[in-house]
């Protein structure tokens, strides 16, 4: 199937999941995770109506920016971001979804100040408390959200999470439900209901994420096909 056909199929699945939850499908933002796909694939996704494109790798993103690969849609950075690469991302993307430490938030704030802008971010939550993953631990999230609110050149727009890989179907649901509770609680208590995005759910579980309250899903392989991790960039 083509990228356009894949997007159409995913739209149908998104709509069904939204209806299952009593929600409007138009509430759901579809991010095409375009890691390891070239500028032509990005343009094909844009022509097919993708809402947003998301990149995981700074070098790849910069290369495709130079090729005007994202023209016509917002660009999000959705991968792990190292502090020494922040300046290559701040101001180039509409949203950094992976702000998962106070040190990284501080670096984003400093860089945004130098560029005289305010950078939109999501707070990344390590919802499964996995040692190998970045993100704020659930027990630290409320305090981190308070600290982020004080940064003048950072605007927190919501939360993002990648739950642990589950062997059982629908195994991510408890993590999605927990994330939704965090989202509602922090939004009401700290951010005066100014949050916009709860970003969770990928190719294998985005329907469950939507039923649990996600309004942004990040879909890669189901749109672009399996990635070839043997290739070099």
Tab-separated table of N, CA and C in Angstrom, residues 81 83 86-87 90 96 99 101-121 147-155:
chain	number	residue	atom	x	y	z
A	81	UNK	N	16.628	13.978	22.909
A	81	UNK	CA	17.392	15.171	22.549
A	81	UNK	C	18.527	15.385	23.543
A	83	UNK	N	21.579	17.578	25.178
A	83	UNK	CA	21.689	19.013	25.459
A	83	UNK	C	22.616	19.728	24.474
A	86	UNK	N	20.674	20.963	21.351
A	86	UNK	CA	19.467	21.759	21.522
A	86	UNK	C	19.416	22.934	20.545
A	87	UNK	N	20.559	23.589	20.333
A	87	UNK	CA	20.575	24.776	19.470
A	87	UNK	C	20.227	24.439	18.021
A	90	UNK	N	15.922	24.019	18.655
A	90	UNK	CA	15.114	25.151	19.109
A	90	UNK	C	14.943	26.170	17.977
A	96	UNK	N	8.867	20.536	20.679
A	96	UNK	CA	9.782	19.488	21.142
A	96	UNK	C	8.984	18.596	22.080
A	99	UNK	N	10.966	16.716	26.076
A	99	UNK	CA	11.650	17.454	27.138
A	99	UNK	C	11.496	16.668	28.435
A	101	UNK	N	13.927	16.234	31.159
A	101	UNK	CA	14.745	16.500	32.347
A	101	UNK	C	14.796	17.992	32.576
A	102	UNK	N	15.050	18.390	33.826
A	102	UNK	CA	15.159	19.811	34.138
A	102	UNK	C	16.376	20.425	33.456
A	103	UNK	N	17.456	19.646	33.335
A	103	UNK	CA	18.655	20.135	32.666
A	103	UNK	C	18.381	20.439	31.194
A	104	UNK	N	17.639	19.557	30.549
A	104	UNK	CA	17.299	19.777	29.147
A	104	UNK	C	16.366	20.973	28.997
A	105	UNK	N	15.388	21.092	29.869
A	105	UNK	CA	14.483	22.237	29.823
A	105	UNK	C	15.252	23.549	30.001
A	106	UNK	N	16.215	23.554	30.913
A	106	UNK	CA	17.022	24.748	31.136
A	106	UNK	C	17.817	25.116	29.898
A	107	UNK	N	18.378	24.110	29.240
A	107	UNK	CA	19.150	24.360	28.023
A	107	UNK	C	18.244	24.881	26.901
A	108	UNK	N	17.055	24.321	26.786
A	108	UNK	CA	16.093	24.802	25.790
A	108	UNK	C	15.739	26.261	26.070
A	109	UNK	N	15.517	26.575	27.330
A	109	UNK	CA	15.168	27.937	27.727
A	109	UNK	C	16.293	28.918	27.375
A	110	UNK	N	17.536	28.545	27.691
A	110	UNK	CA	18.679	29.409	27.399
A	110	UNK	C	18.827	29.648	25.891
A	111	UNK	N	18.692	28.585	25.139
A	111	UNK	CA	18.849	28.694	23.687
A	111	UNK	C	17.712	29.523	23.087
A	112	UNK	N	16.498	29.304	23.565
A	112	UNK	CA	15.358	30.071	23.067
A	112	UNK	C	15.515	31.548	23.405
A	113	UNK	N	16.070	31.843	24.586
A	113	UNK	CA	16.295	33.242	24.975
A	113	UNK	C	17.277	33.914	24.018
A	114	UNK	N	18.343	33.210	23.664
A	114	UNK	CA	19.325	33.764	22.735
A	114	UNK	C	18.709	34.037	21.366
A	115	UNK	N	17.745	33.191	20.989
A	115	UNK	CA	17.095	33.358	19.691
A	115	UNK	C	15.859	34.254	19.777
A	116	UNK	N	15.595	34.761	20.981
A	116	UNK	CA	14.472	35.662	21.231
A	116	UNK	C	13.141	35.060	20.804
A	117	UNK	N	12.901	33.850	21.282
A	117	UNK	CA	11.640	33.173	21.000
A	117	UNK	C	11.214	32.345	22.204
A	118	UNK	N	10.019	31.836	22.148
A	118	UNK	CA	9.508	30.910	23.160
A	118	UNK	C	9.289	29.559	22.485
A	119	UNK	N	9.926	28.525	23.022
A	119	UNK	CA	9.853	27.198	22.420
A	119	UNK	C	8.766	26.371	23.097
A	120	UNK	N	7.835	25.864	22.312
A	120	UNK	CA	6.808	24.960	22.827
A	120	UNK	C	7.400	23.575	23.053
A	121	UNK	N	7.033	22.962	24.169
A	121	UNK	CA	7.531	21.626	24.504
A	121	UNK	C	6.419	20.791	25.115
A	147	UNK	N	8.414	23.605	37.924
A	147	UNK	CA	9.665	24.256	37.558
A	147	UNK	C	9.627	24.738	36.106
A	148	UNK	N	9.079	23.920	35.219
A	148	UNK	CA	9.019	24.284	33.801
A	148	UNK	C	8.154	25.520	33.581
A	149	UNK	N	7.145	25.661	34.404
A	149	UNK	CA	6.228	26.797	34.282
A	149	UNK	C	6.939	28.126	34.526
A	150	UNK	N	8.051	28.088	35.242
A	150	UNK	CA	8.775	29.311	35.580
A	150	UNK	C	9.789	29.726	34.522
A	151	UNK	N	10.020	28.894	33.532
A	151	UNK	CA	11.004	29.213	32.500
A	151	UNK	C	10.383	30.171	31.477
A	152	UNK	N	10.948	31.344	31.312
A	152	UNK	CA	10.285	32.363	30.484
A	152	UNK	C	10.283	32.085	28.986
A	153	UNK	N	11.219	31.262	28.526
A	153	UNK	CA	11.305	31.016	27.083
A	153	UNK	C	10.907	29.587	26.706
A	154	UNK	N	10.181	28.932	27.603
A	154	UNK	CA	9.634	27.599	27.355
A	154	UNK	C	8.139	27.640	27.657
A	155	UNK	N	7.352	27.070	26.779
A	155	UNK	CA	5.915	26.970	27.027
A	155	UNK	C	5.516	25.498	26.977
